[in-house]
PDB file of C-alpha atoms in Angstrom:
ATOM      1  CA  UNK J 165       5.964 -19.625 -20.088  1.00 79.00           C
ATOM      2  CA  UNK J 166       2.385 -18.976 -18.967  1.00 89.00           C
ATOM      3  CA  UNK J 167       2.904 -21.115 -15.863  1.00 92.00           C
ATOM      4  CA  UNK J 168       6.008 -19.115 -14.978  1.00 93.00           C
ATOM      5  CA  UNK J 169       4.093 -15.838 -15.335  1.00 93.00           C
ATOM      6  CA  UNK J 170       1.320 -17.012 -13.011  1.00 94.00           C
ATOM      7  CA  UNK J 171       3.907 -18.354 -10.574  1.00 96.00           C
ATOM      8  CA  UNK J 172       5.488 -14.881 -10.463  1.00 96.00           C
ATOM      9  CA  UNK J 173       2.058 -13.264  -9.956  1.00 96.00           C
ATOM     10  CA  UNK J 174       1.431 -15.595  -7.020  1.00 97.00           C
ATOM     11  CA  UNK J 175       4.941 -14.880  -5.718  1.00 97.00           C
ATOM     12  CA  UNK J 176       4.209 -11.125  -5.883  1.00 97.00           C
ATOM     13  CA  UNK J 177       0.928 -11.607  -4.030  1.00 97.00           C
ATOM     14  CA  UNK J 178       2.678 -13.704  -1.378  1.00 97.00           C
ATOM     15  CA  UNK J 179       5.266 -10.935  -1.111  1.00 97.00           C
ATOM     16  CA  UNK J 180       2.497  -8.426  -0.381  1.00 97.00           C
ATOM     17  CA  UNK J 181       0.960 -10.794   2.151  1.00 97.00           C
ATOM     18  CA  UNK J 182       4.389 -11.388   3.674  1.00 97.00           C
ATOM     19  CA  UNK J 183       4.956  -7.662   4.179  1.00 97.00           C
ATOM     20  CA  UNK J 184       1.668  -7.536   6.051  1.00 95.00           C
ATOM     21  CA  UNK J 185       2.393 -10.661   8.093  1.00 95.00           C
ATOM     22  CA  UNK J 186       5.770  -9.472   9.392  1.00 96.00           C
ATOM     23  CA  UNK J 187       4.860  -5.807   9.796  1.00 94.00           C
ATOM     24  CA  UNK J 188       5.255  -5.883  13.570  1.00 91.00           C
ATOM     25  CA  UNK J 189       8.695  -7.513  13.294  1.00 94.00           C
ATOM     26  CA  UNK J 190      10.451  -5.520  10.568  1.00 95.00           C
ATOM     27  CA  UNK J 191       8.795  -2.086  10.598  1.00 96.00           C
ATOM     28  CA  UNK J 192       8.791   0.591  13.240  1.00 96.00           C
ATOM     29  CA  UNK J 193       5.151   1.635  13.557  1.00 94.00           C
ATOM     30  CA  UNK J 194       3.870   2.689  16.982  1.00 93.00           C
ATOM     31  CA  UNK J 195       0.370   2.906  15.511  1.00 92.00           C
ATOM     32  CA  UNK J 196       0.045  -0.850  14.900  1.00 88.00           C
ATOM     33  CA  UNK J 197      -1.249  -1.406  18.420  1.00 84.00           C
ATOM     34  CA  UNK J 198      -2.958   1.970  18.592  1.00 86.00           C
ATOM     35  CA  UNK J 199      -5.286   1.156  15.692  1.00 84.00           C
ATOM     36  CA  UNK J 200      -5.745  -2.470  16.726  1.00 78.00           C
ATOM     37  CA  UNK J 201      -6.955  -1.613  20.210  1.00 66.00           C
ATOM     38  CA  UNK J 202     -10.613  -2.399  20.785  1.00 55.00           C
ATOM     39  CA  UNK J 203     -10.727   0.683  22.990  1.00 59.00           C
ATOM     40  CA  UNK J 204     -10.760   3.750  20.729  1.00 64.00           C
ATOM     41  CA  UNK J 205      -9.550   5.824  23.671  1.00 70.00           C
ATOM     42  CA  UNK J 206      -6.046   4.337  23.669  1.00 77.00           C
ATOM     43  CA  UNK J 207      -3.252   6.744  24.520  1.00 85.00           C
ATOM     44  CA  UNK J 208      -1.523   8.376  21.580  1.00 88.00           C
ATOM     45  CA  UNK J 209       1.853   6.610  21.295  1.00 91.00           C
ATOM     46  CA  UNK J 210       5.237   8.261  21.618  1.00 93.00           C
ATOM     47  CA  UNK J 211       7.103   8.191  18.328  1.00 95.00           C
ATOM     48  CA  UNK J 212      10.350   8.968  16.574  1.00 97.00           C
ATOM     49  CA  UNK J 213       9.486  10.994  13.453  1.00 97.00           C
ATOM     50  CA  UNK J 214      12.567  10.147  11.387  1.00 97.00           C
ATOM     51  CA  UNK J 215      12.383   6.443  12.106  1.00 97.00           C
ATOM     52  CA  UNK J 216       8.631   6.420  11.434  1.00 97.00           C
ATOM     53  CA  UNK J 217       8.934   8.191   8.073  1.00 97.00           C
ATOM     54  CA  UNK J 218      11.824   5.991   6.896  1.00 98.00           C
ATOM     55  CA  UNK J 219       9.942   2.820   7.852  1.00 97.00           C
ATOM     56  CA  UNK J 220       6.780   3.939   6.031  1.00 97.00           C
ATOM     57  CA  UNK J 221       8.849   4.726   2.933  1.00 98.00           C
ATOM     58  CA  UNK J 222      10.633   1.360   3.173  1.00 97.00           C
ATOM     59  CA  UNK J 223       7.295  -0.430   3.454  1.00 97.00           C
ATOM     60  CA  UNK J 224       5.948   1.559   0.503  1.00 97.00           C
ATOM     61  CA  UNK J 225       8.952   0.578  -1.639  1.00 98.00           C
ATOM     62  CA  UNK J 226       8.479  -3.118  -0.806  1.00 97.00           C
ATOM     63  CA  UNK J 227       4.762  -2.915  -1.632  1.00 98.00           C
ATOM     64  CA  UNK J 228       5.546  -1.040  -4.855  1.00 98.00           C
ATOM     65  CA  UNK J 229       8.026  -3.700  -5.992  1.00 98.00           C
ATOM     66  CA  UNK J 230       5.641  -6.576  -5.283  1.00 98.00           C
ATOM     67  CA  UNK J 231       2.748  -4.692  -6.883  1.00 98.00           C
ATOM     68  CA  UNK J 232       4.830  -4.039 -10.008  1.00 98.00           C
ATOM     69  CA  UNK J 233       5.660  -7.753 -10.229  1.00 98.00           C
ATOM     70  CA  UNK J 234       1.956  -8.602 -10.040  1.00 97.00           C
ATOM     71  CA  UNK J 235       0.975  -6.078 -12.725  1.00 97.00           C
ATOM     72  CA  UNK J 236       3.873  -6.986 -15.021  1.00 97.00           C
ATOM     73  CA  UNK J 237       3.187 -10.692 -15.024  1.00 97.00           C
ATOM     74  CA  UNK J 238      -0.590 -10.406 -15.276  1.00 95.00           C
ATOM     75  CA  UNK J 239      -0.532  -8.036 -18.255  1.00 95.00           C
ATOM     76  CA  UNK J 240       2.999  -8.541 -19.647  1.00 94.00           C
ATOM     77  CA  UNK J 241       3.171  -4.890 -20.663  1.00 95.00           C
ATOM     78  CA  UNK J 242       6.087  -2.906 -19.256  1.00 97.00           C
ATOM     79  CA  UNK J 243       4.464   0.416 -20.155  1.00 97.00           C
ATOM     80  CA  UNK J 244       1.431  -0.491 -18.069  1.00 97.00           C
ATOM     81  CA  UNK J 245       3.670  -1.616 -15.211  1.00 97.00           C
ATOM     82  CA  UNK J 246       5.353   1.794 -15.234  1.00 98.00           C
ATOM     83  CA  UNK J 247       1.932   3.489 -15.349  1.00 97.00           C
ATOM     84  CA  UNK J 248       0.791   1.389 -12.378  1.00 97.00           C
ATOM     85  CA  UNK J 249       3.939   2.356 -10.489  1.00 97.00           C
ATOM     86  CA  UNK J 250       3.319   6.037 -11.213  1.00 97.00           C
ATOM     87  CA  UNK J 251      -0.310   5.747 -10.056  1.00 97.00           C
ATOM     88  CA  UNK J 252       0.751   4.005  -6.858  1.00 97.00           C
ATOM     89  CA  UNK J 253       3.429   6.649  -6.294  1.00 97.00           C
ATOM     90  CA  UNK J 254       0.907   9.458  -6.840  1.00 97.00           C
ATOM     91  CA  UNK J 255      -1.517   7.988  -4.321  1.00 96.00           C
ATOM     92  CA  UNK J 256       1.321   7.650  -1.815  1.00 97.00           C
ATOM     93  CA  UNK J 257       2.516  11.206  -2.546  1.00 97.00           C
ATOM     94  CA  UNK J 258      -0.976  12.490  -1.739  1.00 97.00           C
ATOM     95  CA  UNK J 259      -1.892  10.300   1.226  1.00 97.00           C
ATOM     96  CA  UNK J 260       1.466  10.198   3.028  1.00 98.00           C
ATOM     97  CA  UNK J 261       1.681  13.937   3.813  1.00 98.00           C
ATOM     98  CA  UNK J 262      -1.996  13.931   4.791  1.00 97.00           C
ATOM     99  CA  UNK J 263      -1.372  11.021   7.148  1.00 97.00           C
ATOM    100  CA  UNK J 264       1.705  12.725   8.614  1.00 97.00           C
ATOM    101  CA  UNK J 265      -0.444  15.809   9.214  1.00 97.00           C
ATOM    102  CA  UNK J 266      -3.001  13.600  10.966  1.00 96.00           C
ATOM    103  CA  UNK J 267      -0.239  12.247  13.203  1.00 96.00           C
ATOM    104  CA  UNK J 268       1.100  15.725  13.949  1.00 97.00           C
ATOM    105  CA  UNK J 269      -2.354  16.824  15.128  1.00 96.00           C
ATOM    106  CA  UNK J 270      -2.832  13.575  17.102  1.00 93.00           C
ATOM    107  CA  UNK J 271      -5.710  12.588  14.809  1.00 93.00           C
ATOM    108  CA  UNK J 272      -7.793  15.647  15.633  1.00 93.00           C
ATOM    109  CA  UNK J 273      -9.087  15.536  12.065  1.00 92.00           C
ATOM    110  CA  UNK J 274     -10.806  12.275  12.988  1.00 90.00           C
ATOM    111  CA  UNK J 275      -9.944   8.768  14.067  1.00 87.00           C
ATOM    112  CA  UNK J 276     -11.541   6.993  11.094  1.00 90.00           C
ATOM    113  CA  UNK J 277     -10.153   9.442   8.544  1.00 94.00           C
ATOM    114  CA  UNK J 278      -6.668   8.944   9.985  1.00 93.00           C
ATOM    115  CA  UNK J 279      -7.181   5.183  10.097  1.00 91.00           C
ATOM    116  CA  UNK J 280      -8.041   5.054   6.381  1.00 93.00           C
ATOM    117  CA  UNK J 281      -5.245   7.446   5.389  1.00 95.00           C
ATOM    118  CA  UNK J 282      -2.896   5.060   7.152  1.00 94.00           C
ATOM    119  CA  UNK J 283      -4.360   2.156   5.165  1.00 93.00           C
ATOM    120  CA  UNK J 284      -3.511   3.905   1.891  1.00 93.00           C
ATOM    121  CA  UNK J 285       0.007   4.601   3.149  1.00 95.00           C
ATOM    122  CA  UNK J 286       0.883   1.130   4.451  1.00 94.00           C
ATOM    123  CA  UNK J 287      -1.109  -1.164   2.165  1.00 93.00           C
ATOM    124  CA  UNK J 288      -1.230  -1.454  -1.624  1.00 93.00           C
ATOM    125  CA  UNK J 289      -4.975  -0.765  -1.851  1.00 93.00           C
ATOM    126  CA  UNK J 290      -4.577   1.051  -5.173  1.00 94.00           C
ATOM    127  CA  UNK J 291      -3.548  -2.291  -6.708  1.00 95.00           C
ATOM    128  CA  UNK J 292      -7.134  -3.454  -6.190  1.00 94.00           C
ATOM    129  CA  UNK J 293      -8.213  -0.647  -8.523  1.00 94.00           C
ATOM    130  CA  UNK J 294      -5.381  -0.917 -11.035  1.00 96.00           C
ATOM    131  CA  UNK J 295      -5.867  -4.585 -11.910  1.00 96.00           C
ATOM    132  CA  UNK J 296      -9.553  -4.266 -12.921  1.00 96.00           C
ATOM    133  CA  UNK J 297      -8.777  -0.972 -14.688  1.00 95.00           C
ATOM    134  CA  UNK J 298      -6.007  -2.546 -16.770  1.00 95.00           C
ATOM    135  CA  UNK J 299      -8.075  -5.677 -17.388  1.00 95.00           C
ATOM    136  CA  UNK J 300     -10.861  -3.492 -18.769  1.00 95.00           C
ATOM    137  CA  UNK J 301      -8.298  -1.566 -20.805  1.00 92.00           C
ATOM    138  CA  UNK J 302      -6.992  -4.833 -22.233  1.00 90.00           C
ATOM    139  CA  UNK J 303     -10.505  -5.982 -23.137  1.00 90.00           C
ATOM    140  CA  UNK J 304     -11.255  -2.666 -24.868  1.00 90.00           C
ATOM    141  CA  UNK J 305      -8.020  -2.849 -26.881  1.00 84.00           C
ATOM    142  CA  UNK J 306      -8.868  -6.403 -28.044  1.00 81.00           C
ATOM    143  CA  UNK J 307     -12.352  -5.394 -29.183  1.00 77.00           C
ATOM    144  CA  UNK J 308     -11.039  -2.665 -31.508  1.00 68.00           C
TER     145      UNK J 308
END
């Protein structure tokens, strides 16, 4: 059973990597090339707001599912998996409108700030905080 759990953790991680690897093929994101340009003076891309928002939400949902699989099969605690999902959702609920504001102002608030807001929107960075947090939580609960 332990081997199956670790297999599912690895599968979840590969799912997250897969989302990143095929981002240019399955998601509409005119900022992929904009932020990858070596020249920081690249022209602001034309975009379709509705399509952009739906694709960011779709990507978020995929990342949330794979992240939940990772948390569930590392800690085997459904309550913690739900808590992780809520934390991930809260971070998205905060960063997504901020990032959309950055887009609407054509990144006047700052290139790097907008770049990092985008990172929180499109990548499951919060998972890198949740896993150590829950591991510590697990260790504390065992020591009591």
